[in-house]
Amino acid sequence: MRIALAEAEHAPLTGDVPVGAVVLAPDGSVLSRARNEREATGDPTAHAEVLAIRRAAAALGGWRLTGCTLAVTLEPCTMCAGAIVLSRLARVVYGAADPKAGAAGSLWDLVRDRRLNHRPEVIAEVLPAPSATLLSRFFRPRDF
């Protein structure tokens, strides 16, 4: 989670929401890391989770991330939850809960929906305070 937090700290430099993610291989080594890049790239799908999943798949040479772990500073949204399920990640670990858009237990629980063919383990609220602080600092000066 600390690697994901370090990524999140760089996102505001491009005007992006401070969310960071890292994908760990089954042996715990880092496969990929990413931060939100929607503003930087103009890509609405450039969430930290999606970018980290894409990069991990490229590093492994295939789309199945079986046995891998995604750590992300904010609870994944529905788009990212879908990518988590489709990539066959073994687990997702997140920092701050997102009661407005979270899809790993807060608002929805897409990643553990029994109707789907894959359900990763979810470990919620790991180092939630630093994750929440980054988000609060980012949004405080804005009029959202």
CSV table of C-alpha atoms in Angstrom, one decimal:
chain,number,residue,atom,x,y,z
A,1,MET,CA,0.0,0.0,0.0
A,2,ARG,CA,2.9,2.4,0.7
A,3,ILE,CA,4.0,2.0,-3.0
A,4,ALA,CA,0.5,2.9,-4.1
A,5,LEU,CA,0.4,5.9,-1.7
A,6,ALA,CA,3.7,7.1,-3.2
A,7,GLU,CA,2.2,6.9,-6.7
A,8,ALA,CA,-0.9,8.8,-5.5
A,9,GLU,CA,1.2,11.6,-4.3
A,10,HIS,CA,2.4,12.4,-7.8
A,11,ALA,CA,-1.1,12.5,-9.5
A,12,PRO,CA,-2.0,16.0,-8.4
A,13,LEU,CA,1.1,17.3,-10.3
A,14,THR,CA,-1.0,16.8,-13.5
A,15,GLY,CA,-4.3,17.8,-12.0
A,16,ASP,CA,-5.3,14.2,-11.4
A,17,VAL,CA,-7.1,12.9,-8.3
A,18,PRO,CA,-4.5,11.3,-6.0
A,19,VAL,CA,-5.2,7.6,-6.4
A,20,GLY,CA,-2.3,5.2,-6.8
A,21,ALA,CA,-2.2,1.4,-7.5
A,22,VAL,CA,0.4,-1.4,-7.6
A,23,VAL,CA,0.0,-5.0,-8.8
A,24,LEU,CA,2.1,-7.6,-7.0
A,25,ALA,CA,3.1,-10.9,-8.4
A,26,PRO,CA,2.2,-14.1,-6.4
A,27,ASP,CA,5.7,-13.9,-4.9
A,28,GLY,CA,5.2,-10.3,-3.7
A,29,SER,CA,7.4,-8.6,-6.3
A,30,VAL,CA,6.1,-5.5,-8.0
A,31,LEU,CA,4.8,-6.1,-11.5
A,32,SER,CA,3.4,-2.6,-12.1
A,33,ARG,CA,2.5,0.7,-10.5
A,34,ALA,CA,0.3,3.5,-11.7
A,35,ARG,CA,-1.5,6.7,-10.7
A,36,ASN,CA,-4.6,8.3,-12.0
A,37,GLU,CA,-3.9,9.9,-15.4
A,38,ARG,CA,-7.3,11.0,-16.7
A,39,GLU,CA,-6.3,14.7,-16.8
A,40,ALA,CA,-2.8,14.0,-18.0
A,41,THR,CA,-3.9,11.9,-20.9
A,42,GLY,CA,-7.5,12.9,-21.6
A,43,ASP,CA,-8.5,9.3,-21.2
A,44,PRO,CA,-11.6,8.7,-19.1
A,45,THR,CA,-10.5,5.1,-18.4
A,46,ALA,CA,-7.0,6.1,-17.1
A,47,HIS,CA,-7.8,5.2,-13.5
A,48,ALA,CA,-4.8,4.0,-11.5
A,49,GLU,CA,-6.2,0.5,-11.2
A,50,VAL,CA,-6.8,0.0,-14.9
A,51,LEU,CA,-3.4,1.3,-15.8
A,52,ALA,CA,-1.7,-0.9,-13.2
A,53,ILE,CA,-3.7,-3.9,-14.5
A,54,ARG,CA,-2.7,-3.2,-18.1
A,55,ARG,CA,0.9,-2.8,-17.2
A,56,ALA,CA,1.0,-6.0,-15.1
A,57,ALA,CA,-0.6,-7.9,-18.0
A,58,ALA,CA,2.1,-6.6,-20.4
A,59,ALA,CA,4.8,-7.5,-17.9
A,60,LEU,CA,3.4,-11.1,-17.7
A,61,GLY,CA,2.7,-11.3,-21.4
A,62,GLY,CA,-1.0,-12.2,-20.9
A,63,TRP,CA,-4.2,-10.9,-19.5
A,64,ARG,CA,-4.7,-13.5,-16.6
A,65,LEU,CA,-3.3,-12.0,-13.4
A,66,THR,CA,-4.0,-15.2,-11.5
A,67,GLY,CA,-2.4,-15.2,-8.0
A,68,CYS,CA,-1.7,-11.4,-8.2
A,69,THR,CA,-2.7,-8.7,-5.8
A,70,LEU,CA,-3.9,-5.2,-6.6
A,71,ALA,CA,-3.3,-2.6,-3.9
A,72,VAL,CA,-5.0,0.7,-4.5
A,73,THR,CA,-5.4,3.8,-2.3
A,74,LEU,CA,-9.2,4.3,-2.9
A,75,GLU,CA,-11.9,1.6,-3.2
A,76,PRO,CA,-12.4,0.7,-6.9
A,77,CYS,CA,-15.3,2.1,-8.9
A,78,THR,CA,-17.5,-0.1,-11.0
A,79,MET,CA,-15.2,0.2,-14.1
A,80,CYS,CA,-12.2,-0.8,-12.1
A,81,ALA,CA,-14.0,-3.5,-10.3
A,82,GLY,CA,-15.0,-5.0,-13.6
A,83,ALA,CA,-11.3,-4.9,-14.8
A,84,ILE,CA,-10.3,-6.6,-11.5
A,85,VAL,CA,-12.8,-9.4,-12.0
A,86,LEU,CA,-12.0,-9.8,-15.7
A,87,SER,CA,-8.2,-9.9,-15.1
A,88,ARG,CA,-8.7,-12.7,-12.6
A,89,LEU,CA,-6.7,-10.9,-9.8
A,90,ALA,CA,-6.6,-13.0,-6.6
A,91,ARG,CA,-7.2,-10.1,-4.3
A,92,VAL,CA,-7.7,-6.4,-4.1
A,93,VAL,CA,-6.5,-4.4,-1.1
A,94,TYR,CA,-7.7,-0.8,-0.8
A,95,GLY,CA,-7.1,2.1,1.5
A,96,ALA,CA,-10.0,4.6,1.8
A,97,ALA,CA,-13.5,3.4,1.4
A,98,ASP,CA,-15.6,5.3,-1.2
A,99,PRO,CA,-19.2,5.5,-0.1
A,100,LYS,CA,-20.2,7.5,-3.2
A,101,ALA,CA,-18.8,5.2,-5.9
A,102,GLY,CA,-17.1,2.2,-4.3
A,103,ALA,CA,-17.7,-1.2,-5.9
A,104,ALA,CA,-15.9,-3.4,-3.5
A,105,GLY,CA,-18.3,-3.2,-0.6
A,106,SER,CA,-19.3,0.4,0.1
A,107,LEU,CA,-22.0,1.3,-2.5
A,108,TRP,CA,-21.9,-1.9,-4.6
A,109,ASP,CA,-20.0,-5.2,-4.2
A,110,LEU,CA,-19.3,-6.1,-7.8
A,111,VAL,CA,-16.0,-7.8,-7.1
A,112,ARG,CA,-17.7,-10.4,-4.8
A,113,ASP,CA,-20.9,-10.8,-6.7
A,114,ARG,CA,-21.7,-14.5,-6.7
A,115,ARG,CA,-23.2,-14.3,-10.2
A,116,LEU,CA,-19.8,-13.6,-11.7
A,117,ASN,CA,-17.3,-16.3,-12.6
A,118,HIS,CA,-14.5,-14.8,-10.5
A,119,ARG,CA,-14.5,-13.3,-7.1
A,120,PRO,CA,-11.3,-11.9,-5.7
A,121,GLU,CA,-10.6,-11.6,-2.0
A,122,VAL,CA,-11.1,-8.1,-0.7
A,123,ILE,CA,-9.1,-6.6,2.1
A,124,ALA,CA,-10.6,-3.2,3.0
A,125,GLU,CA,-9.2,-0.1,4.6
A,126,VAL,CA,-5.5,-0.8,4.8
A,127,LEU,CA,-3.8,2.5,5.8
A,128,PRO,CA,-7.1,4.4,5.2
A,129,ALA,CA,-6.0,7.6,6.9
A,130,PRO,CA,-3.1,8.5,4.6
A,131,SER,CA,-5.3,7.7,1.5
A,132,ALA,CA,-8.1,9.8,2.8
A,133,THR,CA,-5.8,12.7,3.7
A,134,LEU,CA,-4.4,12.8,0.1
A,135,LEU,CA,-7.9,13.0,-1.2
A,136,SER,CA,-9.0,15.6,1.3
A,137,ARG,CA,-6.0,17.8,0.6
A,138,PHE,CA,-6.7,17.6,-3.2
A,139,PHE,CA,-10.4,18.5,-3.0
A,140,ARG,CA,-10.3,21.0,-0.2
A,141,PRO,CA,-9.2,24.0,-2.3
A,142,ARG,CA,-11.6,23.2,-5.1
A,143,ASP,CA,-15.2,24.1,-5.4
A,144,PHE,CA,-16.6,20.6,-6.1
